mmCIF file of C-alpha atoms and ligand atoms in Angstrom:
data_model
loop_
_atom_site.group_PDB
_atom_site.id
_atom_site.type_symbol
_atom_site.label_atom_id
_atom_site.label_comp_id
_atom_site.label_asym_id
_atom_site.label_seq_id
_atom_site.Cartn_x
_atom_site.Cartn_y
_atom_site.Cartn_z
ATOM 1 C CA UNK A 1 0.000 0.000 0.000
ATOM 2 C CA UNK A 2 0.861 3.525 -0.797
ATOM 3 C CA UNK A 3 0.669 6.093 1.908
ATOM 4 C CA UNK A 4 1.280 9.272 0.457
ATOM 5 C CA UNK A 5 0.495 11.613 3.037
ATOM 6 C CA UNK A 6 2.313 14.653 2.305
ATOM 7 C CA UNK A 7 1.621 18.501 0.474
ATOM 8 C CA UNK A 8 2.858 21.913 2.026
ATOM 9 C CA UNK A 9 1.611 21.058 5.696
ATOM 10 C CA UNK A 10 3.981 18.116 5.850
ATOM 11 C CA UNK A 11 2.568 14.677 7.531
ATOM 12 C CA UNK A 12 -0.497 14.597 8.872
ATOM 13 C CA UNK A 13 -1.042 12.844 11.806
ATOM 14 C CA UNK A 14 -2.093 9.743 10.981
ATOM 15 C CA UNK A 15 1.085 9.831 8.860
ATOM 16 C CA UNK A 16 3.299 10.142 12.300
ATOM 17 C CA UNK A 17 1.180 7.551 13.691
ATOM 18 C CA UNK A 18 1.663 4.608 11.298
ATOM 19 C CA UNK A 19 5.813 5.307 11.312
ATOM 20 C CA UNK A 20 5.597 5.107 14.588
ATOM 21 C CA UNK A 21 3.479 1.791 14.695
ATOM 22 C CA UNK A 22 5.665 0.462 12.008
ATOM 23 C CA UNK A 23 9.534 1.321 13.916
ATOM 24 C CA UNK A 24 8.229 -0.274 16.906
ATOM 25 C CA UNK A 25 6.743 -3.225 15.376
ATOM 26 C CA UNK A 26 9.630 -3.799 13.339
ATOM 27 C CA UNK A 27 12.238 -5.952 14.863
ATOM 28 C CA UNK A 28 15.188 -5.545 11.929
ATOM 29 C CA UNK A 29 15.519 -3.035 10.222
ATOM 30 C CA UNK A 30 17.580 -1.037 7.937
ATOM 31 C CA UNK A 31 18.801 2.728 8.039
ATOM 32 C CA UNK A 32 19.890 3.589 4.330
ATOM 33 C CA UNK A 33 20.986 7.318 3.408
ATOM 34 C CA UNK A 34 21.900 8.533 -0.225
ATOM 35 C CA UNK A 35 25.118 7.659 -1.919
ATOM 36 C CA UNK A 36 27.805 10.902 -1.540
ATOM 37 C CA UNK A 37 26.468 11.265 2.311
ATOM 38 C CA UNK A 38 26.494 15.057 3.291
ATOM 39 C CA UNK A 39 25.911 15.928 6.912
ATOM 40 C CA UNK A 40 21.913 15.450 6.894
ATOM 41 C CA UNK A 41 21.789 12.293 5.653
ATOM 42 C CA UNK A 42 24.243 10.922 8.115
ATOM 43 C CA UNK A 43 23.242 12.962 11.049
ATOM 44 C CA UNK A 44 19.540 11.717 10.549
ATOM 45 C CA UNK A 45 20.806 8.017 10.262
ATOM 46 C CA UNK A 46 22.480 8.042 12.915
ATOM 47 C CA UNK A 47 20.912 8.894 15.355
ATOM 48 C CA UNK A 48 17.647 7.445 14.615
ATOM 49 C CA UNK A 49 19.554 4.406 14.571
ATOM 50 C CA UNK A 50 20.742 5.333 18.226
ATOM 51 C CA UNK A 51 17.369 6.154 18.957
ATOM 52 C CA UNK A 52 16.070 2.572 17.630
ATOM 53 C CA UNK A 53 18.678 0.847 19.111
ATOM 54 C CA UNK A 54 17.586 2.471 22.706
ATOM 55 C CA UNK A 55 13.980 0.579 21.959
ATOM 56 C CA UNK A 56 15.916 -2.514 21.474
ATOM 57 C CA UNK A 57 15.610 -2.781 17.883
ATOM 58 C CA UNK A 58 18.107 -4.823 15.884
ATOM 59 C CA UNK A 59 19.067 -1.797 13.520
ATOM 60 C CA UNK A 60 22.136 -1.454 11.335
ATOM 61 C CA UNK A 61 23.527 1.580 9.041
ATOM 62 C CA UNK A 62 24.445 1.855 5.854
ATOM 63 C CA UNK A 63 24.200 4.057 1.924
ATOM 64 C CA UNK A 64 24.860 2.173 -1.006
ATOM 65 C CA UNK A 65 28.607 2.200 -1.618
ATOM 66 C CA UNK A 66 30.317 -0.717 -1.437
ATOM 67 C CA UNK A 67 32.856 -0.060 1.328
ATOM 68 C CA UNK A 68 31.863 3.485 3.837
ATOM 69 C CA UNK A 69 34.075 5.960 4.080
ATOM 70 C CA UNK A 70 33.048 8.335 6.383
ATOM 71 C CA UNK A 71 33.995 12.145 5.383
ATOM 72 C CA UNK A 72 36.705 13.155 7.316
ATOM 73 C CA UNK A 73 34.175 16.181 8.800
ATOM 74 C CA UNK A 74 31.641 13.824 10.420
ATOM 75 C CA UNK A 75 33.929 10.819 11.538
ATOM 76 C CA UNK A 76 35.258 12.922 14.182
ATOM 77 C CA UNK A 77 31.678 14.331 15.116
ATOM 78 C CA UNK A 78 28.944 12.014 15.171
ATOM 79 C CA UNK A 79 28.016 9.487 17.408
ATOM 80 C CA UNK A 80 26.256 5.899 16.254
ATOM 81 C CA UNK A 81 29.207 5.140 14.182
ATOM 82 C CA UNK A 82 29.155 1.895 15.204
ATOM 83 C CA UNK A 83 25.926 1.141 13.599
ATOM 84 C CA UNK A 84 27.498 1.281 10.298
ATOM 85 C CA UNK A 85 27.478 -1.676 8.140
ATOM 86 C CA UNK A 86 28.948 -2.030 4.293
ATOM 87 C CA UNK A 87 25.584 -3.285 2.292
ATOM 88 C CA UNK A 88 26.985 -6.308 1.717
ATOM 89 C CA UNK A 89 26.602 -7.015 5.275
ATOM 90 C CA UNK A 90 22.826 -5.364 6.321
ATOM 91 C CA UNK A 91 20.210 -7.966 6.686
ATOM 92 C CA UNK A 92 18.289 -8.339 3.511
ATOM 93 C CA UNK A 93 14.916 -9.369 4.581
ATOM 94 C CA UNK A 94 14.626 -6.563 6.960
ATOM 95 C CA UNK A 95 10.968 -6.087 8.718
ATOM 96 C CA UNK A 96 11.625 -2.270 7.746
ATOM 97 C CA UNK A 97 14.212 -0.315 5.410
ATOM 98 C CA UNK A 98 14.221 3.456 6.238
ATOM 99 C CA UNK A 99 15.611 5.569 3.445
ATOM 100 C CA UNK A 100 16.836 8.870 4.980
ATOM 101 C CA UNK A 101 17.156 12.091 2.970
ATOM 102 C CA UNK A 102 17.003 10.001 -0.362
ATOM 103 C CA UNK A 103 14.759 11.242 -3.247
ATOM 104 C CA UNK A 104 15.183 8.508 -5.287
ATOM 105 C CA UNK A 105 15.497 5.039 -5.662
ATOM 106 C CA UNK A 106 18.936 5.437 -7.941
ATOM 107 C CA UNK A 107 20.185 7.700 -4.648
ATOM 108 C CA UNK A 108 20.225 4.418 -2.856
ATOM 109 C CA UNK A 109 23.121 2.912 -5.201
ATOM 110 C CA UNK A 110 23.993 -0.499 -3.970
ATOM 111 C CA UNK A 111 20.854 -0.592 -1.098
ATOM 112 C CA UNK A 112 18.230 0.056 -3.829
ATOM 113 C CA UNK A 113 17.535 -3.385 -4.106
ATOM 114 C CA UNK A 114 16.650 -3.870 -0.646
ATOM 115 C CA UNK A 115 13.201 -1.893 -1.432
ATOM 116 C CA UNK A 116 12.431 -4.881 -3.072
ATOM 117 C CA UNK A 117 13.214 -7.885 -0.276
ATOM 118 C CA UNK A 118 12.257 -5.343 2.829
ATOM 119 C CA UNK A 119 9.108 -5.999 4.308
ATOM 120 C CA UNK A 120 7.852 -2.539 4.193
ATOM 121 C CA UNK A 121 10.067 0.621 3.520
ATOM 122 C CA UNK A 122 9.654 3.876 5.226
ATOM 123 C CA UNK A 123 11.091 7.000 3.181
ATOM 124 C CA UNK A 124 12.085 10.645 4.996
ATOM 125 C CA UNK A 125 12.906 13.330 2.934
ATOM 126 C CA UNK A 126 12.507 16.825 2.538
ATOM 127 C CA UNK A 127 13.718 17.204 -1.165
ATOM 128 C CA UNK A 128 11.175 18.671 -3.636
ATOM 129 C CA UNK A 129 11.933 16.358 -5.920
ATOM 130 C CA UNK A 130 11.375 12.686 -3.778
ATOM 131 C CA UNK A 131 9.243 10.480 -6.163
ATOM 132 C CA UNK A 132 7.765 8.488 -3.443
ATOM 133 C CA UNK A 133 8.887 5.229 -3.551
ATOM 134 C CA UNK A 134 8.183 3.978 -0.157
ATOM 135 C CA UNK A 135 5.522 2.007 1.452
ATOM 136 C CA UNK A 136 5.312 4.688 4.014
ATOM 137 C CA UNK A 137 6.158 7.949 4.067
ATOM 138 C CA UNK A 138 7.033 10.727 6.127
ATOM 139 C CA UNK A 139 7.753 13.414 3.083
ATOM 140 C CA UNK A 140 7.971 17.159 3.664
ATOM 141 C CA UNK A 141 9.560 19.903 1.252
ATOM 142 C CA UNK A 142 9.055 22.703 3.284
ATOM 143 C CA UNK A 143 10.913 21.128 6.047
ATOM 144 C CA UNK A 144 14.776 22.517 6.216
ATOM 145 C CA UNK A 145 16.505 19.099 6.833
ATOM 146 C CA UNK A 146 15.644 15.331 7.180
ATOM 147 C CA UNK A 147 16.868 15.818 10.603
ATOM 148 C CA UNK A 148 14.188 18.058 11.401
ATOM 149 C CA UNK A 149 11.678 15.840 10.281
ATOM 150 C CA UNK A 150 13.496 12.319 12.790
ATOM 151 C CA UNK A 151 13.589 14.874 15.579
ATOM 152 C CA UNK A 152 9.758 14.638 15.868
ATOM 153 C CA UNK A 153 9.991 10.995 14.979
ATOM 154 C CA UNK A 154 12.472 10.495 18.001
ATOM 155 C CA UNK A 155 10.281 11.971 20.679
ATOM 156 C CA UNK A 156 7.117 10.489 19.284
ATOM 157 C CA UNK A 157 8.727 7.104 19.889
ATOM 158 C CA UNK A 158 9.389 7.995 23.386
ATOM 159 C CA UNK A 159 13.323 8.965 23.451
ATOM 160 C CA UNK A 160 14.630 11.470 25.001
ATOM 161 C CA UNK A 161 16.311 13.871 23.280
ATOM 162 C CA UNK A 162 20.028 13.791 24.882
ATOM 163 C CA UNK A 163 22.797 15.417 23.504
ATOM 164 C CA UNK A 164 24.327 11.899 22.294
ATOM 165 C CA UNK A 165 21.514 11.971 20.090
ATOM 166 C CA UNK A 166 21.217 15.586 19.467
ATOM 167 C CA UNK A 167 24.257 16.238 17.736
ATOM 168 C CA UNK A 168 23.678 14.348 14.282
ATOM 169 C CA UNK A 169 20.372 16.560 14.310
ATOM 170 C CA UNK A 170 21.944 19.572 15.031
ATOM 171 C CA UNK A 171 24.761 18.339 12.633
ATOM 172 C CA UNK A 172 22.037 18.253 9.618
ATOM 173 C CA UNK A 173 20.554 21.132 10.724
ATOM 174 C CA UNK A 174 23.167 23.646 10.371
ATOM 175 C CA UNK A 175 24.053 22.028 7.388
ATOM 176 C CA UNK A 176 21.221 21.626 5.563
ATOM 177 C CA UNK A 177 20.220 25.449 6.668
ATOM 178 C CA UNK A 178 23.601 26.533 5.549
ATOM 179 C CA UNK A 179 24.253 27.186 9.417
ATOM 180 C CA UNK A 180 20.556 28.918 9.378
ATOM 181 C CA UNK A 181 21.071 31.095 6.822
ATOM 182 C CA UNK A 182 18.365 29.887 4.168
ATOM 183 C CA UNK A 183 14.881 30.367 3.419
ATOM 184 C CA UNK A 184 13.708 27.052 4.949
ATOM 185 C CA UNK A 185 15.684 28.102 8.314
ATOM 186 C CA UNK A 186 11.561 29.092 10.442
ATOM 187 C CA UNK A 187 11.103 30.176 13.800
ATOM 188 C CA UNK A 188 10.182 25.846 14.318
ATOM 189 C CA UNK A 189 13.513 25.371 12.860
ATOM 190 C CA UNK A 190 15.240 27.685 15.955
ATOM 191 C CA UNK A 191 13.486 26.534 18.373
ATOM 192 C CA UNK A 192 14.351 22.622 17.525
ATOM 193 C CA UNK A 193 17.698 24.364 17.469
ATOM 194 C CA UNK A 194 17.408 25.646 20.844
ATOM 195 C CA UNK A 195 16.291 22.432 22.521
ATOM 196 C CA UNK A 196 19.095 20.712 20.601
ATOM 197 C CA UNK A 197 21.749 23.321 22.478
ATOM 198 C CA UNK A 198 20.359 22.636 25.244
ATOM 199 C CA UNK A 199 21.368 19.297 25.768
ATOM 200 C CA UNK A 200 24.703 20.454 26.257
ATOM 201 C CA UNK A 201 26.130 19.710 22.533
ATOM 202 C CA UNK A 202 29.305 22.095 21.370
ATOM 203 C CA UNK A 203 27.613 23.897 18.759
ATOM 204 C CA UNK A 204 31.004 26.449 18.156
ATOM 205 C CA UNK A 205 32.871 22.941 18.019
ATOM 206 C CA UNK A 206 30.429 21.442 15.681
ATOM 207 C CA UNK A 207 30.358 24.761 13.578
ATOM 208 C CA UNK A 208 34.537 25.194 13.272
ATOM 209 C CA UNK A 209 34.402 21.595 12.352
ATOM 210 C CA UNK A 210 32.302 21.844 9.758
ATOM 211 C CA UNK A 211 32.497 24.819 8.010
ATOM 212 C CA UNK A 212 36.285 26.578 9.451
ATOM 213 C CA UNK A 213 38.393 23.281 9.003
ATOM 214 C CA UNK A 214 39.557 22.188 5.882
ATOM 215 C CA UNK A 215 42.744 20.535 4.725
ATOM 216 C CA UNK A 216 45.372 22.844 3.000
ATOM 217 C CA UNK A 217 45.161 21.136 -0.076
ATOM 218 C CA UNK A 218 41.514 22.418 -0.168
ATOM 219 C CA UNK A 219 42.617 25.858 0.313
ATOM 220 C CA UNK A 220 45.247 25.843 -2.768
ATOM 221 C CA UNK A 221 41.770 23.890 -4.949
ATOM 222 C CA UNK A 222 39.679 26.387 -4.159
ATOM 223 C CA UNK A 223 41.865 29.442 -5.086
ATOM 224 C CA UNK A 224 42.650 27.696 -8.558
ATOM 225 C CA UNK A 225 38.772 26.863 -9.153
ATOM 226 C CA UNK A 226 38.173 30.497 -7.778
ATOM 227 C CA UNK A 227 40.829 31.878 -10.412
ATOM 228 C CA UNK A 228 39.115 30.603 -13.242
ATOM 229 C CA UNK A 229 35.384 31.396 -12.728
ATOM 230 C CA UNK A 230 33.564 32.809 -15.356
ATOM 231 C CA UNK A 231 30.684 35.321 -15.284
ATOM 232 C CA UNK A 232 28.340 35.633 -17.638
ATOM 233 C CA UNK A 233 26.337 38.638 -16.938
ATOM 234 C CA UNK A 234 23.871 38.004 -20.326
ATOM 235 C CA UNK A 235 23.164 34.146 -19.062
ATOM 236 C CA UNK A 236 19.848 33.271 -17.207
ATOM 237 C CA UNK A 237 17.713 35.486 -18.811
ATOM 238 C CA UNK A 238 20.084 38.506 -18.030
ATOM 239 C CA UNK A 239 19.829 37.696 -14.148
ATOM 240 C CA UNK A 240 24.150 36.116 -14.726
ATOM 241 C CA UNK A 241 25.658 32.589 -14.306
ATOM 242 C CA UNK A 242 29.006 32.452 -12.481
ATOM 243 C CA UNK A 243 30.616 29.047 -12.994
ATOM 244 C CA UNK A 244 33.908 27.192 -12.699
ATOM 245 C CA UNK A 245 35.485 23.800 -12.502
ATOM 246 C CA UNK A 246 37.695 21.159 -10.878
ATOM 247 C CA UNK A 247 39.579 17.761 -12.214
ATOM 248 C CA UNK A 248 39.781 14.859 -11.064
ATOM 249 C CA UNK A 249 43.957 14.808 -11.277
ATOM 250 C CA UNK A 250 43.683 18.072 -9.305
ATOM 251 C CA UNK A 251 41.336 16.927 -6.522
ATOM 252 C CA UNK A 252 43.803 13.848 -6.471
ATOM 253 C CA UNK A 253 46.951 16.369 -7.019
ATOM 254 C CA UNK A 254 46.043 17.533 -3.965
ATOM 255 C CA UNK A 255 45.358 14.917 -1.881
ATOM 256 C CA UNK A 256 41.752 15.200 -1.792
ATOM 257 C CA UNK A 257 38.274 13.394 -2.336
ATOM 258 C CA UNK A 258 35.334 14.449 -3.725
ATOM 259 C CA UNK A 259 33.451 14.634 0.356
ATOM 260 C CA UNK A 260 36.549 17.392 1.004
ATOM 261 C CA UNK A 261 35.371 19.713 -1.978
ATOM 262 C CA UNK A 262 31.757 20.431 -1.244
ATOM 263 C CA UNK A 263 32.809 23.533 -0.308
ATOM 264 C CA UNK A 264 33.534 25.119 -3.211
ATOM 265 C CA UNK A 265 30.452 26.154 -4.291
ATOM 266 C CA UNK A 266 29.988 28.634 -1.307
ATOM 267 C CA UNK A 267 33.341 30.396 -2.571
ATOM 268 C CA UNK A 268 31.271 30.896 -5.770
ATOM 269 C CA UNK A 269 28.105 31.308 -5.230
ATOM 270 C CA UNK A 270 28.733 34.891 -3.535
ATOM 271 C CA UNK A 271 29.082 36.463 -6.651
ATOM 272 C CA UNK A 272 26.757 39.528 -6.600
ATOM 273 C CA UNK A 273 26.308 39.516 -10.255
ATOM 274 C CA UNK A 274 24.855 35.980 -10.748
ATOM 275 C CA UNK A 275 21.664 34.684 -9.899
ATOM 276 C CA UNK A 276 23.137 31.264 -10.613
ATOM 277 C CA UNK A 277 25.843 29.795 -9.300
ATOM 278 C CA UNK A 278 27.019 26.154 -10.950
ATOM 279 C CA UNK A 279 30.664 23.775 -10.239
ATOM 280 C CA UNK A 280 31.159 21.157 -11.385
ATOM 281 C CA UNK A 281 33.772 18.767 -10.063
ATOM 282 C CA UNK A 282 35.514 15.869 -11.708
ATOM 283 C CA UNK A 283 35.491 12.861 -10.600
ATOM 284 C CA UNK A 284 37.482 9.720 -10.589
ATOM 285 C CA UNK A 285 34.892 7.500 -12.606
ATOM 286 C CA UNK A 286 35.467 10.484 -15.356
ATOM 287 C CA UNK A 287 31.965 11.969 -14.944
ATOM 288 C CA UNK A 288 31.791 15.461 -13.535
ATOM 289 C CA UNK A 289 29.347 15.897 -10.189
ATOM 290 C CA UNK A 290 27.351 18.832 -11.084
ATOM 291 C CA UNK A 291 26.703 21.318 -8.159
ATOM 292 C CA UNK A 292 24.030 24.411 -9.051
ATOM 293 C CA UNK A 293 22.902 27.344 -6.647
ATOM 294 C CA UNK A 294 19.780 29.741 -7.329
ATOM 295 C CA UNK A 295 19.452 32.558 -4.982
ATOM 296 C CA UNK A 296 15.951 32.306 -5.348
ATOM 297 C CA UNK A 297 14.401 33.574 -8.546
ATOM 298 C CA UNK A 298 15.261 30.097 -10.697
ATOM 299 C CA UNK A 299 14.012 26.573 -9.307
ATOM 300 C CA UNK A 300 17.311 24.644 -9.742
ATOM 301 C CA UNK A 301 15.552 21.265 -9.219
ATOM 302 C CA UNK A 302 13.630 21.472 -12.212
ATOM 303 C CA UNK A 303 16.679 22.309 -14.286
ATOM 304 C CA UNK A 304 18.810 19.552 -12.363
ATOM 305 C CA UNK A 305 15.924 17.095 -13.206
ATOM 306 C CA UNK A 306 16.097 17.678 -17.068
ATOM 307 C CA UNK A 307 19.388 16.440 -16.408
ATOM 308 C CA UNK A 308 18.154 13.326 -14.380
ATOM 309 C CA UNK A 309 19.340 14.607 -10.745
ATOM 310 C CA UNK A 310 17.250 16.830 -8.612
ATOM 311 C CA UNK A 311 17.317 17.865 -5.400
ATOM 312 C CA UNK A 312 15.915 21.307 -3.924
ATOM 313 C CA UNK A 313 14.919 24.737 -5.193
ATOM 314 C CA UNK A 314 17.833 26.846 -4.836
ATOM 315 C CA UNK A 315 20.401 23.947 -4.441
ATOM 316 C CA UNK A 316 20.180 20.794 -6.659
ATOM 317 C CA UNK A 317 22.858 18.416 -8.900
ATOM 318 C CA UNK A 318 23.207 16.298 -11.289
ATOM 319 C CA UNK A 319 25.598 13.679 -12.836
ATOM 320 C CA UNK A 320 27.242 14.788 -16.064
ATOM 321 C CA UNK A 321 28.631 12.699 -18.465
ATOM 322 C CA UNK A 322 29.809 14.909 -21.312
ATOM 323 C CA UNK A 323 33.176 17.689 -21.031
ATOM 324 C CA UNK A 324 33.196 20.854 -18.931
ATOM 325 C CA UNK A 325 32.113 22.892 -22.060
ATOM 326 C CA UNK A 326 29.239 20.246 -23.488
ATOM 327 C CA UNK A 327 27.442 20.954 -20.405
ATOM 328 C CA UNK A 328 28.114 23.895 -19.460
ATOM 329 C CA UNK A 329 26.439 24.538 -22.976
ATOM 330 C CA UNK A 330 23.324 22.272 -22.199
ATOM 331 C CA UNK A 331 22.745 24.305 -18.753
ATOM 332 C CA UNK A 332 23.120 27.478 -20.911
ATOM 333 C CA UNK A 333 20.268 26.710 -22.697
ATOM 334 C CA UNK A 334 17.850 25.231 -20.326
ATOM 335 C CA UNK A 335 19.069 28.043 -17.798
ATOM 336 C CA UNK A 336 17.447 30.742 -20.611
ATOM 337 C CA UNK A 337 14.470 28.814 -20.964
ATOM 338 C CA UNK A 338 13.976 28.345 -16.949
ATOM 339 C CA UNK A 339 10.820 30.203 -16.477
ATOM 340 C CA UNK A 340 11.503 32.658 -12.904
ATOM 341 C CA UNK A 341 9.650 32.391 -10.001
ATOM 342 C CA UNK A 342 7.495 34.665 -8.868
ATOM 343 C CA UNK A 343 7.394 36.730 -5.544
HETATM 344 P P1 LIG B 1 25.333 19.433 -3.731
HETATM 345 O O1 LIG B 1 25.470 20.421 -4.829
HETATM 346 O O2 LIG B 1 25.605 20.052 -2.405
HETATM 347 O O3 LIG B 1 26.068 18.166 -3.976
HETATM 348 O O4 LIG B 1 23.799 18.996 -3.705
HETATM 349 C C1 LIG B 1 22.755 19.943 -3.542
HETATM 350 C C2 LIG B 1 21.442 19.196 -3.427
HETATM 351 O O5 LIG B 1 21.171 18.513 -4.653
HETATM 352 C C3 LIG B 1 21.431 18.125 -2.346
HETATM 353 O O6 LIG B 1 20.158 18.133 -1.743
HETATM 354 C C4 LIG B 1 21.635 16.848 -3.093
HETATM 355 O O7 LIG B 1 21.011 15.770 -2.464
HETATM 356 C C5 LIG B 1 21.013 17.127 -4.438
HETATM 357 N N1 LIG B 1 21.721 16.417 -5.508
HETATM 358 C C6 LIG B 1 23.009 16.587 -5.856
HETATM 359 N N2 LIG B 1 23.343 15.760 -6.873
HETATM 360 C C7 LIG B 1 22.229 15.041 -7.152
HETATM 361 C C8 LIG B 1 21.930 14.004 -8.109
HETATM 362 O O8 LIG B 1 22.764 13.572 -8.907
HETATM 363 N N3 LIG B 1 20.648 13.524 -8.085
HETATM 364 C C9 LIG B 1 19.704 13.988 -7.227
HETATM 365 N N4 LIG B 1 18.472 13.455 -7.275
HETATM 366 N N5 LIG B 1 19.953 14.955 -6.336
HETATM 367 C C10 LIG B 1 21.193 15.479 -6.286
HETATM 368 MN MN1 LIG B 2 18.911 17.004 3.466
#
């Protein structure tokens, strides 16, 4: 059965209610986030998998890669590591998958299948573009992280929001919110916020680990991706693009992997003169991971979609498979057809 139970208000009730009958009937199950896991997708795994494991549940970790490298970031923040399992070693008749902060079935990479042998599978997201492909859902756009969304789902099981727990929520949070900067970032946002500080976490810890710390190899990749951006003031209707580009050899050059360059896009996206903001990093397979920025007049998951990735409004990617100018040349053009949004 399909329970779709979402739209602008988020779950309804009866939406909570059958996740919450479903975790604590489920005796196995399976925590899955999306492949290339940023800090809300791990945060929110982990530590509903500490909260499930509190209940007693038999619950392991996992995103579909086949060995887990943590990013360096989050390895030496979050707790619940020890949940983690490679998929080749998570159950595979679980009585529940959860898929955290996935919008799609392809975002699962090796753990897709498991939708298939699961007995039921419960999906939370917040990306505009999820296409539903749970049993159960607990789906909600307007929400600014996953995390926000498993802090309800925490307390409405009954666990106590400790600071063991509170940090991978705070962790996707911040993140997610771009360290409650962006639109999504409500007064319900702070005040989760607030009761998450309150536990006791290190929030200036958490913060200079996440966004101040970065290896000095990152420093010298930035400046050379920041020394060749381009502007085009004419592009996006006449709102600008700003764009630039990494390789593979340099991200390797200097010692780095493609979890260490995230980044970049911030150093980019500032531009004054762009609406747009797009990087697009090479990677080792010899596709480029596509990284594109809106500041709020062009929905960058529909143009990320024509490219089949996705994510949110004014922050989406895609995989491309073509060179640094064949794309750049395809987002051209469906960047001057994007239609703006209004107000
Ligand atoms: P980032 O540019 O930081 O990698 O990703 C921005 C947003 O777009 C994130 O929410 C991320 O999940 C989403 N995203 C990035 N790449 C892809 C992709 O290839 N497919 C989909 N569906 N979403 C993506
Ligand atoms: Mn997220």
């Amino acid at each position: 059965m399909i329970d779709v139970a979402t739209g602008v208000a988020g779950p309804n009730e009866a939406a909570w209610g059958r996740a919450v009958d479903l975790l604590c009937a489920a005796k196995t199950v399976v925590l899955a986030c999306h492949i290339g896991p940023d800090g809300d997708a791990l945060g929110s795994m982990l530590s509903l998998g500490l909260a499930l494991e509190r209940l007693g549940t038999d619950v392991v970790c996992s995103w579909g890669s086949e060995t887990l490298v943590l990013p360096a970031t989050y390895a030496g923040l979050l707790p619940g590591q020890h949940l983690l399992r490679p998929p080749a070693e998570v159950p595979q008749v679980p009585d529940c998958l959860v898929a955290l902060d996935t919008a799609s079935l392809d975002r699962l990479g090796l753990l897709a299948p498991l939708t298939g042998t699961a007995k039921e599978t419960l999906v939370i997201d917040h990306h505009a573009t999820n296409t539903h492909f749970g049993t159960f859902e607990l789906v909600d756009p307007s929400s600014a992280a996953t995390a926000v969304l498993v802090a309800e789902l925490i307390q409405r099981l009954g666990v106590t929001l400790d600071a063991e727990l509170a940090v991978g929520l705070y962790v996707g949070i911040t993140t997610d919110t771009g360290s409650f900067r962006f639109s999504a970032t409500t007064p319900d946002v702070h005040r989760l916020a607030a009761q998450l500080l309150a536990t006791g976490i290190r929030h200036d810890e958490i913060a200079r680990a996440i966004y101040d710390t970065h290896d000095f190899g990152y420093v010298k990749l930035l400046g050379e991706a920041l020394s060749r951006a381009s502007l085009e003031r004419d592009a996006v209707g006449g709102r600008g693009l700003v764009w630039t580009y990494t390789t593979a050899d340099e991200m390797t050059g200097h010692g780095l992997r493609m979890d260490q360059i995230e980044g970049i896009i911030d150093g980019v996206r500032v531009t004054a003169q762009a609406e747009v903001a797009v990087l697009l990093k090479g990677d080792l397979d010899g596709t480029y991971k596509v990284s594109t920025r809106s500041k709020g007049a062009i929905d960058m998951s529909l143009i990320c979609g024509q490219f089949h990735g996705g994510g949110h409004r004014f922050a989406a990617g895609f995989t491309a498979h073509g060179s640094v100018d064949e794309t750049m040349a395809q987002l051209r053009a469906a960047l001057s057809a994007a239609v703006p949004l209004s107000g």
